[in-house]
CSV table of C-alpha atoms in Angstrom, one decimal:
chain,number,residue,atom,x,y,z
G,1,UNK,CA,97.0,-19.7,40.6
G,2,UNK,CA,100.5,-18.7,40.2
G,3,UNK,CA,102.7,-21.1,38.1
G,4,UNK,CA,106.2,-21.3,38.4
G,5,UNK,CA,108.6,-21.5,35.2
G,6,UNK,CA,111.2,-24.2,35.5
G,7,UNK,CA,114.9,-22.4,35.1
G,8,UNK,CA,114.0,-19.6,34.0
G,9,UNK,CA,115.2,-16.9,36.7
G,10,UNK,CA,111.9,-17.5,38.2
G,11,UNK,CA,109.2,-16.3,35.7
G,12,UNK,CA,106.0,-16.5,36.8
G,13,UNK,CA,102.3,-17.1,35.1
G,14,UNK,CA,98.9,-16.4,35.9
G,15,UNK,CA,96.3,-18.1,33.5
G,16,UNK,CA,92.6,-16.5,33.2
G,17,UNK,CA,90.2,-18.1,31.4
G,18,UNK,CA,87.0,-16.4,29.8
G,19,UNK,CA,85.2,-18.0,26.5
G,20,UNK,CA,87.4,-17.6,23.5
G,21,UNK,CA,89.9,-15.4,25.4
G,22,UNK,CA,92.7,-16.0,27.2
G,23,UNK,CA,94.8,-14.0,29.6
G,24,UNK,CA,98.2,-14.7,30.9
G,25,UNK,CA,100.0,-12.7,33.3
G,26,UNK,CA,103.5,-12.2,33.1
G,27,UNK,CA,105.4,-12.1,36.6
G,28,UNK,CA,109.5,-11.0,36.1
G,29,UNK,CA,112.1,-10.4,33.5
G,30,UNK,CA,111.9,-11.7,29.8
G,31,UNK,CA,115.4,-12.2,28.0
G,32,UNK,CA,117.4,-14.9,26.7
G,33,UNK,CA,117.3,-17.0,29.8
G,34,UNK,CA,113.6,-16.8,30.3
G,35,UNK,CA,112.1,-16.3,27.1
G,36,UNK,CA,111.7,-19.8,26.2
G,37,UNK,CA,109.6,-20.5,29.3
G,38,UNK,CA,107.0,-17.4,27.8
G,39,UNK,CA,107.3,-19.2,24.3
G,40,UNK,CA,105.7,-22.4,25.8
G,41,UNK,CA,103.7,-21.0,27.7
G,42,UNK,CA,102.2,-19.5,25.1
G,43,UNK,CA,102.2,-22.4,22.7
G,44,UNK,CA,100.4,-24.3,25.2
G,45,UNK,CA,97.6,-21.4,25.2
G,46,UNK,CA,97.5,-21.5,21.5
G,47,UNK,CA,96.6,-25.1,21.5
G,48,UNK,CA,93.6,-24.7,23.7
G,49,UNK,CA,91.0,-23.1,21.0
G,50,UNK,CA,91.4,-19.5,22.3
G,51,UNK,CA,90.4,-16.9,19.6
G,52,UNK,CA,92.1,-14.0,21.6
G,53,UNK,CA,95.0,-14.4,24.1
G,54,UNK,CA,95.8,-11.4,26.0
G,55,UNK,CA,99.3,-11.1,27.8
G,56,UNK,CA,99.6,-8.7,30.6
G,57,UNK,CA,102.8,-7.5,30.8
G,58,UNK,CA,102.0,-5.1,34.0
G,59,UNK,CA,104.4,-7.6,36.0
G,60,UNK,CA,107.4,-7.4,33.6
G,61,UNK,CA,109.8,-5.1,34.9
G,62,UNK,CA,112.0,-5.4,31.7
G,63,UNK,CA,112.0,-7.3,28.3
G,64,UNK,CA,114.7,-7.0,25.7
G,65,UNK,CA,114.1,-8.6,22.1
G,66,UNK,CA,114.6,-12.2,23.2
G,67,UNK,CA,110.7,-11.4,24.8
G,68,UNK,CA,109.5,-9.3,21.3
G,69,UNK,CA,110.8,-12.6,19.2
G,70,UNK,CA,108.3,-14.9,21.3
G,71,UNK,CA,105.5,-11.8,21.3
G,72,UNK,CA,106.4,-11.3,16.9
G,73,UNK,CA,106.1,-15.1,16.6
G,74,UNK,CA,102.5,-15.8,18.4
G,75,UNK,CA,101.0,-13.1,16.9
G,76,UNK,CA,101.7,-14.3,13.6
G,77,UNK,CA,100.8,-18.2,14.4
G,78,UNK,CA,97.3,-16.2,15.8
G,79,UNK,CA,96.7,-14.5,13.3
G,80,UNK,CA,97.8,-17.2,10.6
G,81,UNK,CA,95.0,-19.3,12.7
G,82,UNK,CA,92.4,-16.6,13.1
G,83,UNK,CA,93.4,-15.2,16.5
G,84,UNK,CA,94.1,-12.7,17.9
G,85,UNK,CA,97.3,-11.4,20.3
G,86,UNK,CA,96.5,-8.6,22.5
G,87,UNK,CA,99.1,-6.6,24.6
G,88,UNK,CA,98.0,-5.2,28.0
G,89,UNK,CA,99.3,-3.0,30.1
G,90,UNK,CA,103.3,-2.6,29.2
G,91,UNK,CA,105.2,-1.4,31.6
G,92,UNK,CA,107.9,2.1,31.3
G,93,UNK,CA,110.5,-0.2,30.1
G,94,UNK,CA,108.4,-3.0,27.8
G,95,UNK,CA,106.4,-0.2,26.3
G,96,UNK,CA,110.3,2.1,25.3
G,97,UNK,CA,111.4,-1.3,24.0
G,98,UNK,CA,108.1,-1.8,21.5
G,99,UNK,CA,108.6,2.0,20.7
G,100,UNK,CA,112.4,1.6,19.8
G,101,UNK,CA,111.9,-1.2,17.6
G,102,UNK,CA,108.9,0.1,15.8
G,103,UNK,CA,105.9,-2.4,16.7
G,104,UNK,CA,103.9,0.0,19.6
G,105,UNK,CA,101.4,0.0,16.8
G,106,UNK,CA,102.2,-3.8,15.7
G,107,UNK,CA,100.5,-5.2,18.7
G,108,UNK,CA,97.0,-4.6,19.2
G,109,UNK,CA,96.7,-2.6,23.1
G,110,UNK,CA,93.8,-3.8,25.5
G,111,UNK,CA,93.7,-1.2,28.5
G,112,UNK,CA,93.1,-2.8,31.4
G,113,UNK,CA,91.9,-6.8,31.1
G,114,UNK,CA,88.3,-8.5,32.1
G,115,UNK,CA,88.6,-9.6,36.1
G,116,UNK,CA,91.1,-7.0,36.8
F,1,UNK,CA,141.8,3.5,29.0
F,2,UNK,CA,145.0,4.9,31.1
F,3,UNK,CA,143.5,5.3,35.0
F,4,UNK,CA,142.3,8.8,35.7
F,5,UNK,CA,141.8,9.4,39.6
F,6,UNK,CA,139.5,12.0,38.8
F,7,UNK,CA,136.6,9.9,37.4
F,8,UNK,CA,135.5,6.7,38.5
F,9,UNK,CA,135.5,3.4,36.5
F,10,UNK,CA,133.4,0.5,37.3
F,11,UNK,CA,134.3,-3.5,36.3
F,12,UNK,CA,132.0,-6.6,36.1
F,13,UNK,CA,133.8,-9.5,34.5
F,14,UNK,CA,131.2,-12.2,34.9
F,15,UNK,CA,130.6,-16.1,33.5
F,16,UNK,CA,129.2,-16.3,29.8
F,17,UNK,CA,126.2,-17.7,31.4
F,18,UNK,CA,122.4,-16.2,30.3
F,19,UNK,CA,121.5,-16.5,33.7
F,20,UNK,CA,123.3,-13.6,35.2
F,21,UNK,CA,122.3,-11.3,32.2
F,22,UNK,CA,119.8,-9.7,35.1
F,23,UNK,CA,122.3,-9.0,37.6
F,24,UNK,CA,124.4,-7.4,34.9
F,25,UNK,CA,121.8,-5.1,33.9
F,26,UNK,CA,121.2,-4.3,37.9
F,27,UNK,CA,124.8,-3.7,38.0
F,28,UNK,CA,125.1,-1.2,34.6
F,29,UNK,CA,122.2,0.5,35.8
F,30,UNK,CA,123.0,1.0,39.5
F,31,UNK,CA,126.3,2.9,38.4
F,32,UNK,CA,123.9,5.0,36.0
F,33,UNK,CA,122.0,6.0,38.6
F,34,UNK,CA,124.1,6.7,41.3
F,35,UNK,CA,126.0,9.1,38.5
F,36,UNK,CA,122.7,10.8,38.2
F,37,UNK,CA,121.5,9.9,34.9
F,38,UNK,CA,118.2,10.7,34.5
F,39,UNK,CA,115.5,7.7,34.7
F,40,UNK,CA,114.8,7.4,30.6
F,41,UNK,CA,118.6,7.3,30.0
F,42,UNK,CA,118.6,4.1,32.7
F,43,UNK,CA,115.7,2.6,30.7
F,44,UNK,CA,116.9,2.6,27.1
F,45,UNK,CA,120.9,1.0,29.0
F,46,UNK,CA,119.7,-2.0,30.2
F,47,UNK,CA,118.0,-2.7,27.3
F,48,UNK,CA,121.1,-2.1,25.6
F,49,UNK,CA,123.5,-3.7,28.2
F,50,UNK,CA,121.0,-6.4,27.4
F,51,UNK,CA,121.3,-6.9,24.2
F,52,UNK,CA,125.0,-6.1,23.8
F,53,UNK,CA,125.6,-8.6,26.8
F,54,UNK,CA,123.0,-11.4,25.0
F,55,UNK,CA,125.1,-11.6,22.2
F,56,UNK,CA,128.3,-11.9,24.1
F,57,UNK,CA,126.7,-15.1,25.3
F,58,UNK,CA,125.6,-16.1,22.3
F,59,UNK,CA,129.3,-16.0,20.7
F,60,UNK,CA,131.1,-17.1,23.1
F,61,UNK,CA,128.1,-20.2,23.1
F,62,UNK,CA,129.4,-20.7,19.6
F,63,UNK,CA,132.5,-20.4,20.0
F,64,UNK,CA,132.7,-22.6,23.0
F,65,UNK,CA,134.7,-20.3,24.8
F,66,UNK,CA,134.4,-20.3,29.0
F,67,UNK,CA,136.3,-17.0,29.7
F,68,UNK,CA,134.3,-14.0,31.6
F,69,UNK,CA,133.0,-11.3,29.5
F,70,UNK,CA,133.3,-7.7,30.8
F,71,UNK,CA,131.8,-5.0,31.5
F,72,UNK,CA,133.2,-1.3,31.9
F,73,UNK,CA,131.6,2.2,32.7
F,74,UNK,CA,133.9,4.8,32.8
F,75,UNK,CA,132.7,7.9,34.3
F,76,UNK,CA,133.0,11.6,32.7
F,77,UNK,CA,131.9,14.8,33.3
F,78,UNK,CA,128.7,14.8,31.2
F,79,UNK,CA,128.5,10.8,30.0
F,80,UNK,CA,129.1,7.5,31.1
F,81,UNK,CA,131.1,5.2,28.6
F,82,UNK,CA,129.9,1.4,28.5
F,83,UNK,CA,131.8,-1.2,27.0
F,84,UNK,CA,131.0,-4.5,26.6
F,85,UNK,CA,134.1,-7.1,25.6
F,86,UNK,CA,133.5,-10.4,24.7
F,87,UNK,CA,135.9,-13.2,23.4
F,88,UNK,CA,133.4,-15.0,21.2
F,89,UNK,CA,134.8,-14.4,17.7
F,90,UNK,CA,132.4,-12.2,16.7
F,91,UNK,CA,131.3,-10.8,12.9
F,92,UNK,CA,135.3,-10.7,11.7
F,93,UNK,CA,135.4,-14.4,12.4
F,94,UNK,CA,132.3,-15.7,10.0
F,95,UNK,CA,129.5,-14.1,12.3
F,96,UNK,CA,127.2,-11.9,10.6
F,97,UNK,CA,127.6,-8.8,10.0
F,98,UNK,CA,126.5,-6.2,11.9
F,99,UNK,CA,125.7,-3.7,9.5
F,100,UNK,CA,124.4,-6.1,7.5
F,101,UNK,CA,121.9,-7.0,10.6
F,102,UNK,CA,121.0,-4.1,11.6
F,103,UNK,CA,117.5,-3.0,10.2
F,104,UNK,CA,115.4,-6.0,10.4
F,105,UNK,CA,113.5,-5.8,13.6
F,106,UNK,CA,110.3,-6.1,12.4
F,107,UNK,CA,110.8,-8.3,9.2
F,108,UNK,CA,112.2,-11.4,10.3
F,109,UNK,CA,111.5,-12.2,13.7
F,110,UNK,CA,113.6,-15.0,14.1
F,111,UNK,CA,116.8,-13.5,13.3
F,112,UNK,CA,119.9,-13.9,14.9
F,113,UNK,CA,121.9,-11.2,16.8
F,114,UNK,CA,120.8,-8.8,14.3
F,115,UNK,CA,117.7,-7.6,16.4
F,116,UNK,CA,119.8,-6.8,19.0
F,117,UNK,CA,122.4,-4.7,17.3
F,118,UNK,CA,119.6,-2.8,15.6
F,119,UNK,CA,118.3,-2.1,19.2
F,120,UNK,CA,121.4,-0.9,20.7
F,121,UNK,CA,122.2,1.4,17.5
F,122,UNK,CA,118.1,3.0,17.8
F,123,UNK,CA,118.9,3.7,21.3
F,124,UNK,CA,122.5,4.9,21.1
F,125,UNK,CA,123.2,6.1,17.3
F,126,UNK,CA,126.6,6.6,18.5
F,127,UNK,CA,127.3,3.1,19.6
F,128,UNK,CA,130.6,1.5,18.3
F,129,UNK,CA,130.6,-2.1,17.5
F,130,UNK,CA,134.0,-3.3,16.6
F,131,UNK,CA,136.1,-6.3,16.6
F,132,UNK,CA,138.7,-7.3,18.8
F,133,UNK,CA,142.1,-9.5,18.7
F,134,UNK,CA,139.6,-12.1,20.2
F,135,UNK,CA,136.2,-11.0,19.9
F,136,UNK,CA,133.5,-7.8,19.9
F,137,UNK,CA,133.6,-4.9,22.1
F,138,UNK,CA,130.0,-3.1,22.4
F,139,UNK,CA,130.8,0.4,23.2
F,140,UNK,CA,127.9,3.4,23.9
F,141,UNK,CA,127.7,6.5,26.1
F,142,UNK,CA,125.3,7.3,28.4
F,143,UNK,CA,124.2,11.1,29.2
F,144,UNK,CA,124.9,12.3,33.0
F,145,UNK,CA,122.3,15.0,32.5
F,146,UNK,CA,119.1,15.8,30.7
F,147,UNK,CA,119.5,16.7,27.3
């Protein structure tokens, strides 16, 4: 099922769920006007007792660091909580922008996610 | 910049409102590639447009000032010039510092425009960040052809 974000230039989500792991989809462009939609998206994925939560950035034709704040700050809450954040599949432009600002090694890569 | 017939200037003066930031980078990045900059060039400006017009948003959000911020690419032979003017106070006015900012990314996640600024300079080492009579202009050049 597709979810739509409310007023945030039409970001979309698609929510898997697989014991322990969860894995939301990413549909359009993260920055400032979006971001915070991601941000409680994912908050509301933390609070359901998933020990991994994979975002699959495939549909995210750009990011800029508004999108790496909300990616920085759930994988440290995981982690704090003994998660786990996994990145999958970054597009051209969302992988350059991890590479510029040093974390393509900070977030832990899954190739291609379960149900694919 | 004094007009030049020669080369070709583009202008996007648009509302400080975070919701056109996408149209902004489709506009910087449609002028870079119908100059014929090469793909990864087009990748690393609208991540910079991005952030350079983020925080234009940000200040004049601060500064609760209304007026349009602009956007100029001048065209060259080998390089496009982008500059991005805000009137939002900026860094001279009790903002922080962008050299202050600037090499934080991964540290502190939460900070303000310094992630930003640290982007823009990683992409473009050559960018110019400099205050104005009533803000910060953003300026950084754009190769035509591959290096």
């Amino acid at each position: 099922m597709i979810e739509k974000a409310k007023g945030s230039n039409g970001l979309g989500f698609i929510v898997e769920r697989d014991e322990g792991r969860a894995t939301l989809r990413v549909r359009g462009e993260v920055d400032i006007s979006s971001a915070d939609a991601l941000e409680q998206r994912i908050d509301q994925l933390r609070n359901g007792d998933f020990a991994e939560l994979v975002i699959d950035l495939a549909s995210v034709p750009f990011m800029d660091s508004s999108g790496l704040r909300v990616l920085l700050k759930a994988h440290s809450e995981l982690q704090e909580a003994g998660g786990r954040l996994l990145v999958a599949q970054p597009s051209t432009a969302v992988a350059r922008l991890f590479e510029v600002s040093g974390l393509d090694t900070h977030f832990e890569r899954i190739e291609e996610p379960p149900g694919q | 910049m004094a007009e030049d017939p020669q080369h070709l200037e583009f202008r996007l003066d648009f509302a400080p409102d975070a919701r056109l930031l996408s149209s902004v980078r489709l506009f910087a990045a449609s002028v870079a590639e119908q100059l014929g900059c090469p793909a990864e060039e087009i990748v690393d400006l609208r991540i910079a447009i991005s952030e350079a017009c983020t925080n234009a948003v940000q200040a004049h959000g601060r500064a609760d000032v209304d007026d349009r911020i602009r956007v100029v690419a001048h065209e060259s032979e080998d390089s496009i010039v982008y500059e991005v003017s805000d009137s939002g106070r900026g860094f001279e006015h009790g903002g922080e510092e962008p050299a202050m900012a600037f090499t934080r990314v991964s540290q502190d996640p939460a900070s303000g425009p310094g992630i930003g600024l640290a982007l823009i300079r990683t992409l473009f080492p050559d960018a110019h960040v400099e205050p104005t009579p009533s803000g910060t202009r953003v300026r950084l050049e754009v190769d035509r052809h591959r290096s």
